[in-house]
Amino acid sequence: MSYLALARKWRPRSFGELAGQEHVMRALVNALESGRVHHAFLFTGTRGVGKTTIARILAKSLNCETGVTPTPCGQCTACREIDEGRFVDLIEVDAASRTKVDDTRELLDNVQYAPARGRYKVYLIDEVHMLSTHSFNA
């Protein structure tokens, strides 16, 4: 039997499953429906309010094989790989443990390349406030 943390097991996988954050969900759904998605989003808030979860759902909505939609299918390869944390075009960086300037430069060097499999390449930088001043300036 494989172990799966409860937070991961019960993490919402679509905007419809989100509890709370209605204003954020509404803004993102409207952007996806109108085709006017910004190039970057900054999600802020206290621990446990769903910042990373919302970012993952947005990545799934952008890369679902059925097209850009606020309701990703959850069945296609891209949706399943994002849920499993192994989608090649969703780059998740834990900035709390990768605070060096070289880590930031490596990330910036990778930005120039087109997505390998998905429609969009998504960078999810968690705990960005932990980066050093030099990393912010890189």
PDB file of C-alpha atoms in Angstrom:
ATOM      1  CA  MET A   1       0.000   0.000   0.000  1.00  0.00           C
ATOM      2  CA  SER A   2       1.464   3.351  -0.983  1.00  0.00           C
ATOM      3  CA  TYR A   3       1.339   6.280   1.388  1.00  0.00           C
ATOM      4  CA  LEU A   4      -0.363   9.480   0.259  1.00  0.00           C
ATOM      5  CA  ALA A   5      -0.598  12.515   2.512  1.00  0.00           C
ATOM      6  CA  LEU A   6      -4.175  13.556   3.247  1.00  0.00           C
ATOM      7  CA  ALA A   7      -3.497  17.067   1.941  1.00  0.00           C
ATOM      8  CA  ARG A   8      -2.537  15.604  -1.435  1.00  0.00           C
ATOM      9  CA  LYS A   9      -5.329  13.047  -1.481  1.00  0.00           C
ATOM     10  CA  TRP A  10      -8.084  15.602  -0.898  1.00  0.00           C
ATOM     11  CA  ARG A  11      -6.510  18.523  -2.797  1.00  0.00           C
ATOM     12  CA  PRO A  12      -9.046  20.082  -5.206  1.00  0.00           C
ATOM     13  CA  ARG A  13      -8.391  19.177  -8.836  1.00  0.00           C
ATOM     14  CA  SER A  14     -10.695  21.716 -10.501  1.00  0.00           C
ATOM     15  CA  PHE A  15     -12.096  25.169  -9.837  1.00  0.00           C
ATOM     16  CA  GLY A  16     -15.465  23.584  -9.014  1.00  0.00           C
ATOM     17  CA  GLU A  17     -13.949  21.656  -6.093  1.00  0.00           C
ATOM     18  CA  LEU A  18     -12.393  24.723  -4.464  1.00  0.00           C
ATOM     19  CA  ALA A  19     -13.770  25.801  -1.106  1.00  0.00           C
ATOM     20  CA  GLY A  20     -13.399  29.502  -0.440  1.00  0.00           C
ATOM     21  CA  GLN A  21     -11.404  31.868  -2.636  1.00  0.00           C
ATOM     22  CA  GLU A  22     -14.493  32.559  -4.774  1.00  0.00           C
ATOM     23  CA  HIS A  23     -13.184  35.954  -5.879  1.00  0.00           C
ATOM     24  CA  VAL A  24      -9.913  34.437  -7.116  1.00  0.00           C
ATOM     25  CA  MET A  25     -11.694  31.552  -8.796  1.00  0.00           C
ATOM     26  CA  ARG A  26     -14.169  33.901 -10.506  1.00  0.00           C
ATOM     27  CA  ALA A  27     -11.371  36.132 -11.836  1.00  0.00           C
ATOM     28  CA  LEU A  28      -9.411  33.173 -13.222  1.00  0.00           C
ATOM     29  CA  VAL A  29     -12.474  31.492 -14.744  1.00  0.00           C
ATOM     30  CA  ASN A  30     -13.485  34.766 -16.437  1.00  0.00           C
ATOM     31  CA  ALA A  31      -9.949  35.198 -17.799  1.00  0.00           C
ATOM     32  CA  LEU A  32      -9.923  31.645 -19.168  1.00  0.00           C
ATOM     33  CA  GLU A  33     -13.396  31.948 -20.715  1.00  0.00           C
ATOM     34  CA  SER A  34     -12.622  35.274 -22.378  1.00  0.00           C
ATOM     35  CA  GLY A  35      -9.178  34.164 -23.560  1.00  0.00           C
ATOM     36  CA  ARG A  36      -7.485  37.040 -21.748  1.00  0.00           C
ATOM     37  CA  VAL A  37      -5.089  35.268 -19.400  1.00  0.00           C
ATOM     38  CA  HIS A  38      -2.244  37.408 -18.091  1.00  0.00           C
ATOM     39  CA  HIS A  39       1.355  36.304 -18.514  1.00  0.00           C
ATOM     40  CA  ALA A  40       1.960  36.116 -14.742  1.00  0.00           C
ATOM     41  CA  PHE A  41      -0.009  35.777 -11.524  1.00  0.00           C
ATOM     42  CA  LEU A  42       1.102  36.417  -7.953  1.00  0.00           C
ATOM     43  CA  PHE A  43      -0.892  34.511  -5.350  1.00  0.00           C
ATOM     44  CA  THR A  44      -0.378  35.723  -1.792  1.00  0.00           C
ATOM     45  CA  GLY A  45      -1.819  34.740   1.549  1.00  0.00           C
ATOM     46  CA  THR A  46      -1.203  32.783   4.691  1.00  0.00           C
ATOM     47  CA  ARG A  47      -0.182  29.145   4.767  1.00  0.00           C
ATOM     48  CA  GLY A  48      -2.883  26.705   3.708  1.00  0.00           C
ATOM     49  CA  VAL A  49      -5.268  29.012   1.842  1.00  0.00           C
ATOM     50  CA  GLY A  50      -4.747  27.255  -1.510  1.00  0.00           C
ATOM     51  CA  LYS A  51      -2.193  29.326  -3.420  1.00  0.00           C
ATOM     52  CA  THR A  52      -0.303  26.348  -4.838  1.00  0.00           C
ATOM     53  CA  THR A  53      -3.509  24.405  -5.466  1.00  0.00           C
ATOM     54  CA  ILE A  54      -5.023  27.266  -7.474  1.00  0.00           C
ATOM     55  CA  ALA A  55      -1.794  27.613  -9.466  1.00  0.00           C
ATOM     56  CA  ARG A  56      -1.843  23.902 -10.330  1.00  0.00           C
ATOM     57  CA  ILE A  57      -5.495  24.053 -11.394  1.00  0.00           C
ATOM     58  CA  LEU A  58      -4.676  27.066 -13.582  1.00  0.00           C
ATOM     59  CA  ALA A  59      -1.768  25.147 -15.149  1.00  0.00           C
ATOM     60  CA  LYS A  60      -4.113  22.247 -15.843  1.00  0.00           C
ATOM     61  CA  SER A  61      -6.716  24.585 -17.357  1.00  0.00           C
ATOM     62  CA  LEU A  62      -4.112  26.065 -19.694  1.00  0.00           C
ATOM     63  CA  ASN A  63      -2.609  22.748 -20.803  1.00  0.00           C
ATOM     64  CA  CYS A  64      -5.643  20.426 -20.974  1.00  0.00           C
ATOM     65  CA  GLU A  65      -5.766  18.615 -24.307  1.00  0.00           C
ATOM     66  CA  THR A  66      -9.414  19.657 -24.775  1.00  0.00           C
ATOM     67  CA  GLY A  67      -8.227  23.269 -25.069  1.00  0.00           C
ATOM     68  CA  VAL A  68      -7.878  26.237 -22.747  1.00  0.00           C
ATOM     69  CA  THR A  69     -10.873  25.861 -20.476  1.00  0.00           C
ATOM     70  CA  PRO A  70     -11.906  26.651 -16.895  1.00  0.00           C
ATOM     71  CA  THR A  71     -13.054  23.015 -16.583  1.00  0.00           C
ATOM     72  CA  PRO A  72     -10.109  20.732 -17.413  1.00  0.00           C
ATOM     73  CA  CYS A  73     -11.094  17.157 -18.243  1.00  0.00           C
ATOM     74  CA  GLY A  74      -8.840  15.486 -15.682  1.00  0.00           C
ATOM     75  CA  GLN A  75      -8.520  12.456 -17.967  1.00  0.00           C
ATOM     76  CA  CYS A  76      -6.040  13.490 -20.657  1.00  0.00           C
ATOM     77  CA  THR A  77      -2.310  12.908 -20.333  1.00  0.00           C
ATOM     78  CA  ALA A  78      -1.551  16.527 -19.442  1.00  0.00           C
ATOM     79  CA  CYS A  79      -4.200  16.682 -16.692  1.00  0.00           C
ATOM     80  CA  ARG A  80      -3.125  13.382 -15.152  1.00  0.00           C
ATOM     81  CA  GLU A  81       0.567  14.290 -15.243  1.00  0.00           C
ATOM     82  CA  ILE A  82      -0.093  17.674 -13.602  1.00  0.00           C
ATOM     83  CA  ASP A  83      -2.101  15.938 -10.855  1.00  0.00           C
ATOM     84  CA  GLU A  84       0.736  13.453 -10.345  1.00  0.00           C
ATOM     85  CA  GLY A  85       3.377  16.198 -10.316  1.00  0.00           C
ATOM     86  CA  ARG A  86       5.302  14.957 -13.338  1.00  0.00           C
ATOM     87  CA  PHE A  87       4.197  17.230 -16.191  1.00  0.00           C
ATOM     88  CA  VAL A  88       7.337  18.352 -17.983  1.00  0.00           C
ATOM     89  CA  ASP A  89       6.040  21.864 -18.775  1.00  0.00           C
ATOM     90  CA  LEU A  90       4.982  22.642 -15.194  1.00  0.00           C
ATOM     91  CA  ILE A  91       8.174  23.638 -13.427  1.00  0.00           C
ATOM     92  CA  GLU A  92       7.660  23.827  -9.673  1.00  0.00           C
ATOM     93  CA  VAL A  93      10.466  25.489  -7.755  1.00  0.00           C
ATOM     94  CA  ASP A  94      10.698  25.583  -3.978  1.00  0.00           C
ATOM     95  CA  ALA A  95      12.381  28.948  -3.537  1.00  0.00           C
ATOM     96  CA  ALA A  96      12.862  28.282   0.180  1.00  0.00           C
ATOM     97  CA  SER A  97      15.453  25.607  -0.609  1.00  0.00           C
ATOM     98  CA  ARG A  98      16.800  27.048  -3.886  1.00  0.00           C
ATOM     99  CA  THR A  99      17.783  30.545  -2.816  1.00  0.00           C
ATOM    100  CA  LYS A 100      21.097  30.860  -4.663  1.00  0.00           C
ATOM    101  CA  VAL A 101      21.684  33.198  -7.581  1.00  0.00           C
ATOM    102  CA  ASP A 102      22.832  30.274  -9.734  1.00  0.00           C
ATOM    103  CA  ASP A 103      19.484  28.540  -9.191  1.00  0.00           C
ATOM    104  CA  THR A 104      17.646  31.652 -10.359  1.00  0.00           C
ATOM    105  CA  ARG A 105      19.919  32.051 -13.389  1.00  0.00           C
ATOM    106  CA  GLU A 106      19.365  28.417 -14.329  1.00  0.00           C
ATOM    107  CA  LEU A 107      15.616  28.998 -14.174  1.00  0.00           C
ATOM    108  CA  LEU A 108      15.887  32.145 -16.312  1.00  0.00           C
ATOM    109  CA  ASP A 109      18.039  30.326 -18.885  1.00  0.00           C
ATOM    110  CA  ASN A 110      15.269  27.732 -19.256  1.00  0.00           C
ATOM    111  CA  VAL A 111      12.540  30.334 -19.937  1.00  0.00           C
ATOM    112  CA  GLN A 112      13.633  30.886 -23.530  1.00  0.00           C
ATOM    113  CA  TYR A 113      12.697  27.359 -24.622  1.00  0.00           C
ATOM    114  CA  ALA A 114       9.240  26.520 -25.956  1.00  0.00           C
ATOM    115  CA  PRO A 115       7.034  24.020 -24.112  1.00  0.00           C
ATOM    116  CA  ALA A 116       8.025  20.409 -24.787  1.00  0.00           C
ATOM    117  CA  ARG A 117       4.581  18.774 -24.645  1.00  0.00           C
ATOM    118  CA  GLY A 118       2.014  21.227 -23.376  1.00  0.00           C
ATOM    119  CA  ARG A 119       0.442  24.328 -24.828  1.00  0.00           C
ATOM    120  CA  TYR A 120       2.076  26.561 -22.221  1.00  0.00           C
ATOM    121  CA  LYS A 121       5.090  26.319 -19.971  1.00  0.00           C
ATOM    122  CA  VAL A 122       4.110  27.211 -16.399  1.00  0.00           C
ATOM    123  CA  TYR A 123       6.577  28.218 -13.694  1.00  0.00           C
ATOM    124  CA  LEU A 124       5.268  27.780 -10.170  1.00  0.00           C
ATOM    125  CA  ILE A 125       7.683  29.428  -7.734  1.00  0.00           C
ATOM    126  CA  ASP A 126       6.619  28.515  -4.225  1.00  0.00           C
ATOM    127  CA  GLU A 127       7.823  30.554  -1.223  1.00  0.00           C
ATOM    128  CA  VAL A 128       9.278  33.249  -3.506  1.00  0.00           C
ATOM    129  CA  HIS A 129       9.744  35.589  -0.543  1.00  0.00           C
ATOM    130  CA  MET A 130      12.595  33.331   0.632  1.00  0.00           C
ATOM    131  CA  LEU A 131      14.825  34.195  -2.336  1.00  0.00           C
ATOM    132  CA  SER A 132      17.909  36.226  -1.568  1.00  0.00           C
ATOM    133  CA  THR A 133      18.205  39.837  -2.696  1.00  0.00           C
ATOM    134  CA  HIS A 134      20.817  38.776  -5.238  1.00  0.00           C
ATOM    135  CA  SER A 135      18.434  36.157  -6.639  1.00  0.00           C
ATOM    136  CA  PHE A 136      15.720  38.773  -7.076  1.00  0.00           C
ATOM    137  CA  ASN A 137      18.187  40.930  -9.012  1.00  0.00           C
ATOM    138  CA  ALA A 138      19.508  38.106 -11.220  1.00  0.00           C
TER     139      ALA A 138
END
